Every structure is written in C-alpha cells, then in structure tokens.
Coordinates of C-alpha atoms in Angstrom, one line a residue:
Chain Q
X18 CA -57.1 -127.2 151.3
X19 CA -58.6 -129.4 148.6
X20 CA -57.2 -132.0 150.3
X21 CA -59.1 -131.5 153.2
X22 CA -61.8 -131.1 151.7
X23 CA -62.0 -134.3 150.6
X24 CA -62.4 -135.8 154.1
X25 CA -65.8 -137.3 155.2
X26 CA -68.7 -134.2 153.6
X27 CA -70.6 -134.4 156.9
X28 CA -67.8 -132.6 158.5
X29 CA -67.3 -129.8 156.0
X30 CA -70.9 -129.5 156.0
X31 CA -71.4 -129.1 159.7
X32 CA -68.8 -126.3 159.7
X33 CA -70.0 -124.4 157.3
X34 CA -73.9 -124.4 158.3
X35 CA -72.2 -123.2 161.5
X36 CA -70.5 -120.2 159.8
X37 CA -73.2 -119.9 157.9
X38 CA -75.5 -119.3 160.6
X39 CA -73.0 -117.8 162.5
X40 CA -72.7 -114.9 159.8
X41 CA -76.8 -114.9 159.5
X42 CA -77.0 -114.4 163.4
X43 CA -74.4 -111.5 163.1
X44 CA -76.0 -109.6 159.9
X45 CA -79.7 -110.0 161.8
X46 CA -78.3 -108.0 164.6
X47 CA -75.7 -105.9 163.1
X48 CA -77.2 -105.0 159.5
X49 CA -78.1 -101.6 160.9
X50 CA -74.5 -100.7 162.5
X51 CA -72.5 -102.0 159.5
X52 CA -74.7 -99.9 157.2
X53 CA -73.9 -96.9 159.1
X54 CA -70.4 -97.6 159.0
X55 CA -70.9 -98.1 155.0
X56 CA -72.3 -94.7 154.8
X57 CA -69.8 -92.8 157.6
X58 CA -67.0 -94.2 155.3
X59 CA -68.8 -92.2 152.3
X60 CA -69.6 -89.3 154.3
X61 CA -65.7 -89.0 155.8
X62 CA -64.1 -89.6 152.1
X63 CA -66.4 -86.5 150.9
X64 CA -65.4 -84.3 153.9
X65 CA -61.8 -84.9 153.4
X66 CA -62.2 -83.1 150.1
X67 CA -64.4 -80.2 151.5
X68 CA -61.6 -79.9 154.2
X69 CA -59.2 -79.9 150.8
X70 CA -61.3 -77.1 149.0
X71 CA -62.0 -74.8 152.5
X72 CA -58.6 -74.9 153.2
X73 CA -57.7 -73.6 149.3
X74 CA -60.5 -71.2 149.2
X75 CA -58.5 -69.7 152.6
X76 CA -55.2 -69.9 150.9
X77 CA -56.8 -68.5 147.8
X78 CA -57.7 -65.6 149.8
X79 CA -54.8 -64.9 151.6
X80 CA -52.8 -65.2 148.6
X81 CA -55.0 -62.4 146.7
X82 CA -55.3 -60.1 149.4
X83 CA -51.2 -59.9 149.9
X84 CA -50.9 -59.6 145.9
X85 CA -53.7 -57.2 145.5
X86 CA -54.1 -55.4 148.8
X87 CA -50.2 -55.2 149.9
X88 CA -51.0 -54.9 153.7
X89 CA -48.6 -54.2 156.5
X90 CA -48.8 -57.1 158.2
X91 CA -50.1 -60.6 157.4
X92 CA -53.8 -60.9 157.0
X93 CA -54.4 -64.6 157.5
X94 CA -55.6 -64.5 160.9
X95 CA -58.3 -61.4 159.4
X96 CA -59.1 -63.8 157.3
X97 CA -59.8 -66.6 159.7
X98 CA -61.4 -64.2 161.7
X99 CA -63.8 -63.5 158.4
X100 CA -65.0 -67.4 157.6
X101 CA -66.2 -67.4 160.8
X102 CA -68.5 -64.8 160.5
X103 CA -72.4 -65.6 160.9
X104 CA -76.1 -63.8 160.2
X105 CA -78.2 -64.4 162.7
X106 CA -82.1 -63.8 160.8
X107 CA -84.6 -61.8 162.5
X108 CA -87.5 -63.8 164.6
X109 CA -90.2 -64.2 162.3
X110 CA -92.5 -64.5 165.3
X111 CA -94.3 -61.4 164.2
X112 CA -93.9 -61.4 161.1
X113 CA -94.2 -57.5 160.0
X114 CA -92.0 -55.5 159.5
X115 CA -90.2 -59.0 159.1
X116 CA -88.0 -57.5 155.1
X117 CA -87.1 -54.3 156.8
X118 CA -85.8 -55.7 159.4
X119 CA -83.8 -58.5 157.2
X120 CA -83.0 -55.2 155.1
X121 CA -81.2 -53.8 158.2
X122 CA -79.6 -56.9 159.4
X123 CA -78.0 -57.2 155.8
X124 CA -76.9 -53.7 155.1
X125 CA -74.7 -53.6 158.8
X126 CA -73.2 -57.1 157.2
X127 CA -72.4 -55.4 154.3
X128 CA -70.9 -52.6 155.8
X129 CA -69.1 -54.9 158.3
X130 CA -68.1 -56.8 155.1
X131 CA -66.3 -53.5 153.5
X132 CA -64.5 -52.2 156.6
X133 CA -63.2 -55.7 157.1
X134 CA -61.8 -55.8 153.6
X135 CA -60.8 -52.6 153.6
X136 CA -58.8 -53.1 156.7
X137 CA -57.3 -56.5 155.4
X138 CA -56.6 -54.9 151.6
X139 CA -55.6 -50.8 152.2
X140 CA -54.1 -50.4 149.0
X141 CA -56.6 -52.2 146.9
X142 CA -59.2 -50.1 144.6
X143 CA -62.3 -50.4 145.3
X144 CA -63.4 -53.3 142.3
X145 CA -60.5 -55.2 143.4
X146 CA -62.4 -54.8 146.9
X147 CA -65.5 -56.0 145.9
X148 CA -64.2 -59.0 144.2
X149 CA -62.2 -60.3 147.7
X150 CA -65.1 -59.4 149.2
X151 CA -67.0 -62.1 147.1
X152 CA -64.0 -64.1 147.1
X153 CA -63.9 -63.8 150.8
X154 CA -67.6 -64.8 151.0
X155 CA -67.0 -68.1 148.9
X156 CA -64.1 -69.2 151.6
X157 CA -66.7 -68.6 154.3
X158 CA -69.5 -70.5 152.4
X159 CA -67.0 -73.3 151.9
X160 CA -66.0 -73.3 155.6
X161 CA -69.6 -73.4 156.8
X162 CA -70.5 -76.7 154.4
X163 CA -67.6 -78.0 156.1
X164 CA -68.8 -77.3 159.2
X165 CA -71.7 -78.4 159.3
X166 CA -71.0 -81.9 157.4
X167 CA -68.6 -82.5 159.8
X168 CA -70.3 -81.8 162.6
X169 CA -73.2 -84.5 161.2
X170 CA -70.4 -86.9 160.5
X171 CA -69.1 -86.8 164.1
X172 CA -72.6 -86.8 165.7
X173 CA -73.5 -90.0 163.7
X174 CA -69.9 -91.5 165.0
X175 CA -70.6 -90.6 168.3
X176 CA -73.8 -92.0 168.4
X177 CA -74.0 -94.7 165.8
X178 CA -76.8 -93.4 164.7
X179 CA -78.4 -94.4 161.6
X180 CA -81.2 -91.7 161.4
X181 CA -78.4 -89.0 162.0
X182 CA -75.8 -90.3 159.6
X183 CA -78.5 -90.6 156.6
X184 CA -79.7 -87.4 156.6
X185 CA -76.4 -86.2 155.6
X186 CA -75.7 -89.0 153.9
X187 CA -79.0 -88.5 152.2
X188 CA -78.3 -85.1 151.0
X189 CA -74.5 -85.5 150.2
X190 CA -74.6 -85.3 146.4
X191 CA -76.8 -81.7 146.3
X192 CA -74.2 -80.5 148.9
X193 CA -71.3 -81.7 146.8
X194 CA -72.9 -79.8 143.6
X195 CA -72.9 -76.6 145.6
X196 CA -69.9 -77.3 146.7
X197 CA -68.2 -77.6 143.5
X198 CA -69.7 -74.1 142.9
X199 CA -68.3 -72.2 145.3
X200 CA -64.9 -73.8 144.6
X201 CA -65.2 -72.8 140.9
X202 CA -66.3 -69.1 142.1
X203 CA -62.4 -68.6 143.8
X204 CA -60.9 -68.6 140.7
X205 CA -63.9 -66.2 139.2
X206 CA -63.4 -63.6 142.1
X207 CA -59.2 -64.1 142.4
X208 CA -59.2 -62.5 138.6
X209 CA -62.6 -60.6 138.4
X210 CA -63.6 -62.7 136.1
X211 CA -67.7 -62.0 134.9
X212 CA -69.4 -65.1 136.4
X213 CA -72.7 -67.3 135.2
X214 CA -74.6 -64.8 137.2
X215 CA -73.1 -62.2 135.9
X216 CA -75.7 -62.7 132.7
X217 CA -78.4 -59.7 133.6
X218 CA -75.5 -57.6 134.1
X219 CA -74.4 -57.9 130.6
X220 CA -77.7 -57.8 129.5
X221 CA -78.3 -54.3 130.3
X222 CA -74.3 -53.5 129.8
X223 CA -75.1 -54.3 126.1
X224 CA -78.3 -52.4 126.0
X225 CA -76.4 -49.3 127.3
X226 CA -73.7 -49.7 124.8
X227 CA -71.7 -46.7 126.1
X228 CA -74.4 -44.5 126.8
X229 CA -73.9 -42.2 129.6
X230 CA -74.5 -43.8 133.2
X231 CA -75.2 -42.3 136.6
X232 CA -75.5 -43.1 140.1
X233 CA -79.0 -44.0 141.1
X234 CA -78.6 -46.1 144.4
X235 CA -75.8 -47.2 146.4
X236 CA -73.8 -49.3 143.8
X237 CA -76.4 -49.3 141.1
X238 CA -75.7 -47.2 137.8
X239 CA -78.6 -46.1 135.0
X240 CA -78.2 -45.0 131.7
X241 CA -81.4 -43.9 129.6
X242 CA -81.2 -45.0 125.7
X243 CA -84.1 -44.6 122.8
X244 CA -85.2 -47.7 121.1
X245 CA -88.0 -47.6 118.3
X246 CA -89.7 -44.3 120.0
X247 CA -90.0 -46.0 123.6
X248 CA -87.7 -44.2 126.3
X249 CA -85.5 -47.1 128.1
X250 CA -83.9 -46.5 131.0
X251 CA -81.4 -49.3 132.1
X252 CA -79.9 -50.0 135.7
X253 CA -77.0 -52.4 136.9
X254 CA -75.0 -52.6 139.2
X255 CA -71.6 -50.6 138.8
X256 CA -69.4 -52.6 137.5
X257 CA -66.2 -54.3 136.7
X258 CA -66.1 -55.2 140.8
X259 CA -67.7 -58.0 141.6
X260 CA -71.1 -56.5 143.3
X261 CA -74.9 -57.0 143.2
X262 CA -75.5 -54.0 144.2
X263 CA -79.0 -52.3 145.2
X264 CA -81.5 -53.3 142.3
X265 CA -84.6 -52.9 144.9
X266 CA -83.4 -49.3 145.6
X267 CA -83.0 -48.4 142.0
X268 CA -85.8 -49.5 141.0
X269 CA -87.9 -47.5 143.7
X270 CA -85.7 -44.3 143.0
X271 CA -86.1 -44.7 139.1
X272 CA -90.2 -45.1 139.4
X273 CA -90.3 -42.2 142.0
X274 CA -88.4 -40.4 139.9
X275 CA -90.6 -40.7 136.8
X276 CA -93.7 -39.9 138.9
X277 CA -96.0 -42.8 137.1
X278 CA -94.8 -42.3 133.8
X279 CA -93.4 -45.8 133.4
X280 CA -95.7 -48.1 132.1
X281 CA -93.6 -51.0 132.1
X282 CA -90.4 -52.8 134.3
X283 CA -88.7 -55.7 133.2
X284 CA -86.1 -57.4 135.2
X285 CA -83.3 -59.6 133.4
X286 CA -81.4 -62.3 135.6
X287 CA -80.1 -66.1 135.9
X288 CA -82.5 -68.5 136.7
X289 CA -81.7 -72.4 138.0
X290 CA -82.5 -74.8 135.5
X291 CA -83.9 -77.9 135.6
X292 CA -82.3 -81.6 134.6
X293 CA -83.1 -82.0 131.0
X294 CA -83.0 -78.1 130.1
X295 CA -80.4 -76.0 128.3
X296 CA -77.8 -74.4 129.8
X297 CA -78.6 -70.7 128.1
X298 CA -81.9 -71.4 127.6
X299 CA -84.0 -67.8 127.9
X300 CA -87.4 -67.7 129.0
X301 CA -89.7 -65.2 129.5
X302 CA -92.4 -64.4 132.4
X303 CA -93.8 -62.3 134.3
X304 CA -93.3 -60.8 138.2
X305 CA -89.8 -59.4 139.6
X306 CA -87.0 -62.0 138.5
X307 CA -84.6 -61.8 141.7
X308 CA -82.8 -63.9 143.5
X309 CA -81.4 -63.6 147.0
X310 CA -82.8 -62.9 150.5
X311 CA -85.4 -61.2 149.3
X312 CA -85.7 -57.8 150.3
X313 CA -84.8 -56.2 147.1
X314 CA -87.5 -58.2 145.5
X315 CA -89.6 -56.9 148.2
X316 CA -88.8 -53.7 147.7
X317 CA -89.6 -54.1 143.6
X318 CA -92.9 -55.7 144.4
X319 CA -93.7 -53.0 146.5
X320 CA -92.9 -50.2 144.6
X321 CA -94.2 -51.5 141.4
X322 CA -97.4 -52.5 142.6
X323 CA -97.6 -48.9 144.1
X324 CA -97.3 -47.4 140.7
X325 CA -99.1 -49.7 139.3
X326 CA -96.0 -50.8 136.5
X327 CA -96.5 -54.2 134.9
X328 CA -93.4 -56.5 136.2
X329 CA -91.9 -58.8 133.5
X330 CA -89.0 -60.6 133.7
X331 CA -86.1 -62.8 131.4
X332 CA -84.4 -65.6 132.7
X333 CA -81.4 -67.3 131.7
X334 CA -81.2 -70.6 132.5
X335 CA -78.1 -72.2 134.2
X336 CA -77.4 -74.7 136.3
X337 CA -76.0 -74.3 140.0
X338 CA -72.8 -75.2 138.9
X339 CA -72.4 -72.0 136.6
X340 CA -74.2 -70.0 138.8
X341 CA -71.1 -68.6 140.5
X342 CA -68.2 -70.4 138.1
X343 CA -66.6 -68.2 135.5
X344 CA -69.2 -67.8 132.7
X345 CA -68.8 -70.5 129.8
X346 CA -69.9 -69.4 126.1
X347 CA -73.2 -70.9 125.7
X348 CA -73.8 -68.5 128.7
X349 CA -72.3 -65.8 126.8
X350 CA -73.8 -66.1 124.0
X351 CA -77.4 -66.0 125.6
X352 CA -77.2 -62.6 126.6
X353 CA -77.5 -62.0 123.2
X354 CA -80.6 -63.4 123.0
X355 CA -81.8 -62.0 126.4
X356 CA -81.7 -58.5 124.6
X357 CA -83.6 -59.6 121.9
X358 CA -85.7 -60.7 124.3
X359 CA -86.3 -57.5 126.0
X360 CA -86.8 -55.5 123.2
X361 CA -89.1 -57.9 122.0
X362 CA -91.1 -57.3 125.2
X363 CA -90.7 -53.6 124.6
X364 CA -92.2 -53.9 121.0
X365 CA -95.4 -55.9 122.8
X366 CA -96.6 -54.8 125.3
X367 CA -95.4 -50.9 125.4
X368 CA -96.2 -48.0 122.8
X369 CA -94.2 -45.4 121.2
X370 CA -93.7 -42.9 123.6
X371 CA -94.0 -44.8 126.9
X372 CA -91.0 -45.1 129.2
X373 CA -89.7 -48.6 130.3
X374 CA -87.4 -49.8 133.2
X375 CA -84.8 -52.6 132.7
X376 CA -82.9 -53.9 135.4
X377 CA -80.1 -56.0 134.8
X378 CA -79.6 -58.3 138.4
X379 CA -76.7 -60.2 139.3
X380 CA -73.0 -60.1 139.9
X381 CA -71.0 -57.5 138.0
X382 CA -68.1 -59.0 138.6
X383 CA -65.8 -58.5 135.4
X384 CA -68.5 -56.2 133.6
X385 CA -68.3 -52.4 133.4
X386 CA -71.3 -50.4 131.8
Chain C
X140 CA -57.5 -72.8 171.9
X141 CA -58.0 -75.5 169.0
X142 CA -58.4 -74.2 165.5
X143 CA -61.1 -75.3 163.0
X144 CA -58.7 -76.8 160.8
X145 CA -56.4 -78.9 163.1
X146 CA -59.5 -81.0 163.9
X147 CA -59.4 -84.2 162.0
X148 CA -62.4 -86.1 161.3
X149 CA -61.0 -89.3 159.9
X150 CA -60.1 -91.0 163.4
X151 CA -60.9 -94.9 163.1
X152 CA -61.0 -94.4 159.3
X153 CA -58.1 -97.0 158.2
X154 CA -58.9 -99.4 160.9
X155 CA -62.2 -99.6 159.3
X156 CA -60.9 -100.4 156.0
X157 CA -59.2 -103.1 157.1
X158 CA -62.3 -104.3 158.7
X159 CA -64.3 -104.4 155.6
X160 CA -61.0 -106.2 154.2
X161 CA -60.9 -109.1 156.1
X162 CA -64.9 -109.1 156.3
X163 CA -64.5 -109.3 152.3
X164 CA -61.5 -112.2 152.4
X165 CA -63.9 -113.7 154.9
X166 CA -66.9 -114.1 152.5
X167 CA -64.9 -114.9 150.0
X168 CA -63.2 -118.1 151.4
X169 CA -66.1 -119.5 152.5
X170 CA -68.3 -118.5 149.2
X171 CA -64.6 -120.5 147.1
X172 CA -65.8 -123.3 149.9
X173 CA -69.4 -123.5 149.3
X174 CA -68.8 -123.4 145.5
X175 CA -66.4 -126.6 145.3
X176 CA -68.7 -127.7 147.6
X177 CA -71.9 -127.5 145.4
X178 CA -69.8 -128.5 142.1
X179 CA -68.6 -132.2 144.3
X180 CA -72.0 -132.6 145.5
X181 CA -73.7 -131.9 142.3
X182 CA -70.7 -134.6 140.7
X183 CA -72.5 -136.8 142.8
X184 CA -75.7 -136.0 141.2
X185 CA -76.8 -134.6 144.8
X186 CA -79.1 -132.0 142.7
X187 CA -80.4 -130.5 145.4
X188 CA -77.2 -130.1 148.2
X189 CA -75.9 -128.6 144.9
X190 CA -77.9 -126.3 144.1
X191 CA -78.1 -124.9 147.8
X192 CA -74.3 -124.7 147.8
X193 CA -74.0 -123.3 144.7
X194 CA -76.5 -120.8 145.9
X195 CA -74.7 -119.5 148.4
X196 CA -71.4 -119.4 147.0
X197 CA -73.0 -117.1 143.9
X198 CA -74.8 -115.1 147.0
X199 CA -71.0 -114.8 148.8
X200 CA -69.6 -112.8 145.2
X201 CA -72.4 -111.0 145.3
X202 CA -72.1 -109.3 148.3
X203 CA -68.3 -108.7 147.9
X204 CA -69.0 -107.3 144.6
X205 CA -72.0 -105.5 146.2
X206 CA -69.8 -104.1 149.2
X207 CA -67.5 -103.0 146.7
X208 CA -70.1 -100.5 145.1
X209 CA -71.0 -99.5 148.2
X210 CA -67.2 -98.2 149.2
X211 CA -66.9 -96.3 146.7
X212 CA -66.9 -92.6 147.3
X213 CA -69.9 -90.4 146.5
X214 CA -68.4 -88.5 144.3
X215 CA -67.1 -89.9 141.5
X216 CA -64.0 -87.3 140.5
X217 CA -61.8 -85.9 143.1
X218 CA -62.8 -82.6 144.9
X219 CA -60.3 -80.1 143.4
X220 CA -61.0 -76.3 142.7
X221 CA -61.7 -76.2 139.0
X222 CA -60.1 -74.0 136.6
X223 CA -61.0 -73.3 133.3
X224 CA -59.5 -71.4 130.3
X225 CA -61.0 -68.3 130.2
X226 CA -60.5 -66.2 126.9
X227 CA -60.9 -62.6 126.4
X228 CA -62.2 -61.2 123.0
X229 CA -61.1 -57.8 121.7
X230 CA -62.7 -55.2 119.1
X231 CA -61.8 -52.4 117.2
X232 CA -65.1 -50.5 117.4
X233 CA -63.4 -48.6 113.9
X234 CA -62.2 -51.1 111.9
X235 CA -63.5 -54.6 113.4
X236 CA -60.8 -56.4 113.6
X237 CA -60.9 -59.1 116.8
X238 CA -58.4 -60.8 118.4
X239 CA -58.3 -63.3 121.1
X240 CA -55.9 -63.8 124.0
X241 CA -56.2 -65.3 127.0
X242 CA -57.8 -63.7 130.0
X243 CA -55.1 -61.3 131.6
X244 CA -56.4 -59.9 135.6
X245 CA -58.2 -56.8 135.1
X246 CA -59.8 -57.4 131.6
X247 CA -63.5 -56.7 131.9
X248 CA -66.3 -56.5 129.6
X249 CA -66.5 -53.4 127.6
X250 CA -62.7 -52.1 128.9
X251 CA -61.1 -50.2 126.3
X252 CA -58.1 -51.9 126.1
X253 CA -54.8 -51.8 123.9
X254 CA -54.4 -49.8 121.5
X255 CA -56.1 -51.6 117.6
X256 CA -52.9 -53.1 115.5
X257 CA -54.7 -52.3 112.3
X258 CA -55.8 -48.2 112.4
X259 CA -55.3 -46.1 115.5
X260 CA -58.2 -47.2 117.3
X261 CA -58.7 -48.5 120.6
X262 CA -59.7 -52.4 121.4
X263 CA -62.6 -52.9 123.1
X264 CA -63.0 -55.9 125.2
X265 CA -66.5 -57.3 124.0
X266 CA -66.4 -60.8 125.2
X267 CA -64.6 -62.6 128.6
X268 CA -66.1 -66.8 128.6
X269 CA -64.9 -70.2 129.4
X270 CA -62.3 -71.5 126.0
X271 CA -64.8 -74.7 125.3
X272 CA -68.6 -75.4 125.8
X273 CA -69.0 -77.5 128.6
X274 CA -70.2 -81.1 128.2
X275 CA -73.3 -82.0 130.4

C-alpha cells in the first residue's frame, strides 16, 4: 500500500477528492435515512430487553399462581388472556358526570380483576390474591410498553420515517425508567413484600399501633386512637395483601359519620421527587395528597369541601423507580418522620378536643394494621 | 393465530451491523490514506495540501469514534428484573430484643411472628426494607 502510494501524488489525489466527494454526495442525501437507522438500532436493542422483562413478568406470574394458587389445570393461557386486558376511558365530550363514570368503569375492572384471579388461583387466600392481582397488573403494564414501543419501532421501519422513529426514540429513557419499575415490582408482589408506595400505609399502621380496627369501606380499615386530647381516627387500606383499597370512600363514610365534627383531614402518601431531591424526603402541604385516576381524590375533595374540613397532606418523596420496587431503608425510615409530621400538624392547626382524620394512601402490600 | 410473543422485531438487525462495519472500515482506510497523505505533503513543506489532508483524516476518526457513541445502546446496564435483599426486623414487644433474618414469604409489617428466644413473648415484625441504601 505504501508502496503505491508513492506513485505520481496527482493520482492519489484525484481518487481520493473522488471518494471524497463521492461520500459528501451520499451523506447530503442520505444523512436523514442513516440517522434513522442509528436511532432504530437503539430503539430495537431497548425492545429486545422489554421483550426479555414481559416475557419474565409472564413467567413470574405463572410461576406464583401454580405455587400459591395450586389450580387444576395450567393457568398460562388465563394469564395471557389477562395482559391483554384494556380500559377503554369514558368520552369526555360532556364532561359531567365525567369521575362517576370513570368510578364505574374502574370498579367493573376491579371486579373483573378478582373473579379472574380468583378463577386462575382457587386455593389462594385472599392477600395472596391481591398481591397476583398486582403482580398480574405489572406483567400487563410490562406487555403494554412493549407493545406499544414496538409497534413505533416497526412503523418507523416500515416507513423510514424519521419523525416517527424520534418520538420514541425521543422518549426512550423515561420509558426505560418505568420500565425498570415495573420489573422491580414482580419481585415486590411474588413475596408480598411492602413496596415504596407502601409508605402512607405504614404511616397510619404505626399511628394505630394495634389499636382496634374496623371495616369502613370496601377494603379500607379505621382505628380511632387519642393523642394529646385530640380524637384521631386513622384509615388504610386492609392490609398485608397488596391493595389500595377505597381511601375516597372512607373518607366520605368517616366525615358522614362524624356529622361535622371533624375539623381537620390529613392525607399521608408517596410523592415523585424531583432530580436533585432526597429520596425520603417529607414535606408537608396542603389539599388531598392522592395519586391515581382520580376519582378517589374526587371523592375526598368533594366530601371535604362539603363539610367544610381543612385538607392537609404529607408526602414522601421517592423517585419512580421505588415507587413500586420493594421499599429500601431510607424509605423506611421516613415513615418515621411522616408521623412526626402528622402529629405535628395535629398540635397546629387542631385544639384539644377536636376530632381529626388521617388517611394513610397507597399499596398495603406487606403491611397489616 | 400468531401470538404476541412469537413476533420478532429484530429482522434486518445483524445485516445492519455489518453495514455500519464496513461503512466504519471504509472511513477508516481512507481517513489512514488522507493522513500519510497530509504528513508526505506537509514533508514537502506543501503547508497548505497538508493541512487539508490532515484535516480530513482527523475528521475521518472522528466520525468512527463519533458513530461508535452513537451504537451504543440507550441504556447503559442490561434490562434484567432486579432483585434486592430484603431483610425482615423482629421485636419482642416485652423484652426488646431484635433480630434480623432475611425476608421469608408471608412476613408483613406488624405480624406477630415466632415465638421471642429470650422471655415467652411473641416477635413482632416491626420492619421489612431493602439490606443496603441505594446509591443515586
């Protein structure tokens, strides 16, 4: 080679100003498509892996329901069945009316959700139900990311186009993040472990301490303690399943029930954090701190405002990566704080003698009362 | 009727590599060329066909270098359902003492347990976590 590159320069030189050009010709037209195929490359490495992690969550599930449900006959293709399941919202065309409606749509998903575990896991109790239920739900949360990445990646390949592939492209780390969430939440739900939203759940486990608890909506315990001459009543949901139970409801029950004699509610739950924050950070504000669809909040708004309660509320911060993982000690060790929290609340802005709501939200999963 | 999971998105994906491959080995011979090029030219005090070659020889790494960033995956560690080390705290509500063991299925936060080795008490699970803090 060096040899011949010692010939006469003008020779070399005119080749390579030809390849040269010949490559500047080729990038001017084809920058766009090789970009795309730089980015489908990323985009099909990733969904290898999601394909990896939907296919475990499935085997995770089948593999609990035959240890923990002993059923007749084999429940994989139930289970199959289940990860395809979809929600369609109402139409928010008109919008009232638009929660209860939601509210409906939810509860005959729930109850779908049971009898489908119920059917898939006779002989399991009824935690152990919950907890493939949420395990169940986190293989059909997997399957739909799949899904829906790959159907992106394949639309960009068919098309080629470059608009298509970068919104998924675009958005590919957050996804991944979530991701990684849901996979951590299989192990959570295969054990009944307590999760990193399980945190408002222990709040108000630890303020009951063993005090006695009874049913006050579906799924939702109370249990009604003293602290410094205030009367404290505390709902969660009944635990150790893994459930969220009904907050909305028992909150509306309780105030009913008390006929404007509460004077204060405070709600204690996991809040995302943002980059930079601690993970167990607490923080305190005010209005109903709930997550998820919304009608529970709804229904705590609602009611609240009709009684005219103060709402304040405790967060603990986490990010999305605990949210749903098995709960790690800085986590843990928060709730601690979280009660102080509350009854610091309690000693401000309530007087001896008032009554006070406290409702612990999130996922009992791994938490009794 | 095709399942879910018997479809296969990665058609065309190892033809592709090898694409970008040769692509790469392509750049690269020509940016080796244009290198000795601009070194022989600039041995012939041809300052400015030197620097032009050397120009694009450094540009020709660059984009090999470059392209390799861009291969790499978007996520940096392998996609693989975590597990952690979860322990399980018990307490004698009588005479404190605690003990740690590793999570066992159906331990659960405030579960009377086993019965205390100490007095004739009964162990209270108080505290079900991670083993170690996580690093951010």
């Amino acid at each position: 080679m060096l040899g011949q590159l010692a010939q006469p320069e003008n020779e070399i030189q005119v080749i390579l100003q030809t390849l040269f050009s010949f490559a500047f010709i080729i990038y001017l037209f084809y920058a766009q498509r090789i970009q795309s195929m730089t980015m489908l490359r990323q985009i099909e490495v990733t969904l290898r892996k999601i394909k990896g992690l939907r296919d475990d969550g499935k085997e995770a599930s089948i593999k609990t329901i035959k240890e923990i449900g002993k059923p007749e006959r084999d429940p994989a293709p139930m289970v199959e069945r289940f990860m395809e399941h979809f929600m369609i919202e109402p139409v928010g065309l008109d919008p009232a009316g638009v929660v209860q409606k939601l509210g409906k749509i939810l509860d005959v998903r729930e109850f779908t959700f049971e009898k489908e575990v119920a059917a898939m896991a006779p002989n399991a109790t009824p935690p152990e139900r919950n907890n493939i239920e949420n395990l169940l739900e986190a293989s059909l949360a997997l399957n739909v990311f799949y899904k829906v990445i790959r159907h992106y990646y394949l639309l960009g390949k068919k098309t080629m186009n470059i608009y298509i592939i970068m919104q998924i492209h675009m958005i590919l780390p957050m996804i991944i993040q979530q991701i990684e969430a849901y996979s951590s939440a299989l192990q959570a739900f295969q054990e009944g472990m307590p999760i990193g939203d399980s945190v408002g759940a222990i709040v108000a486990a630890k303020l009951i301490n063993g005090a006695p608890t009874r049913d006050v909506a579906k799924e939702m315990v109370a249990a009604e303690i003293e602290y410094e001459g205030r009367h404290v009543v505390v709902t969660k949901a009944k635990g150790p399943g893994g459930s969220v139970g009904m907050p909305g409801d028992a909150v509306v029950n309780l105030l009913n029930e008390y006929k404007g004699r509460v004077t204060m509610l405070i709600t204690v739950d996991a809040a995302g954090m943002l980059e930079g924050e601690q993970v167990g950070e607490i923080a305190e504000g005010v209005g109903a701190a709930i997550g998820g669809p919304g009608v529970e909040k709804y229904k705590m708004e609602l009611i609240s405002t009709e009684h005219n309660v103060p709402l304040y509320a405790v967060a603990i911060k986490q990010g999305i990566e605990h949210v749903v993982a098995p709960l790690v000690q800085p986590l843990f060790e928060a709730t601690d704080k979280a009660v102080a929290s509350v009854k610091g609340l309690i000693l401000d802005y309530s007087k001896v003698g008032d009554t006070i709501v406290v409702a612990g939200i999130g996922n009992t999963v791994g938490v009794a009362q | 009727m095709k399942r879910m999971s018997d479809t296969t998105p990665m058609a065309g994906g190892a033809s592709q590599n090898w694409l970008t491959l040769a692509a790469m080995i392509f750049v690269g011979a020509l940016a080796l060329v244009s290198l000795y090029m601009g070194f022989r030219a600039y041995g012939d005090e041809e300052i400015e066909t030197a620097f032009m070659y050397l120009l694009v020889g450094a540009s020709g790494f660059i984009a090999i270098g470059y392209s390799f960033f861009r291969a790499k995956p978007t996520t940096k560690e392998a996609l693989e359902p975590k597990k952690s080390d979860v322990i399980t705290t018990l307490e004698c509500p009588q005479c404190n003492l605690k003990r740690v063991r590793s999570f066992q299925r159906g331990d659960y936060i405030f579960k009377r347990d086993e019965p205390c080795g100490r007095c004739e008490g009964q162990m209270v699970i108080t505290a079900i976590h991670t083993r170690k803090e996580e690093k951010k």
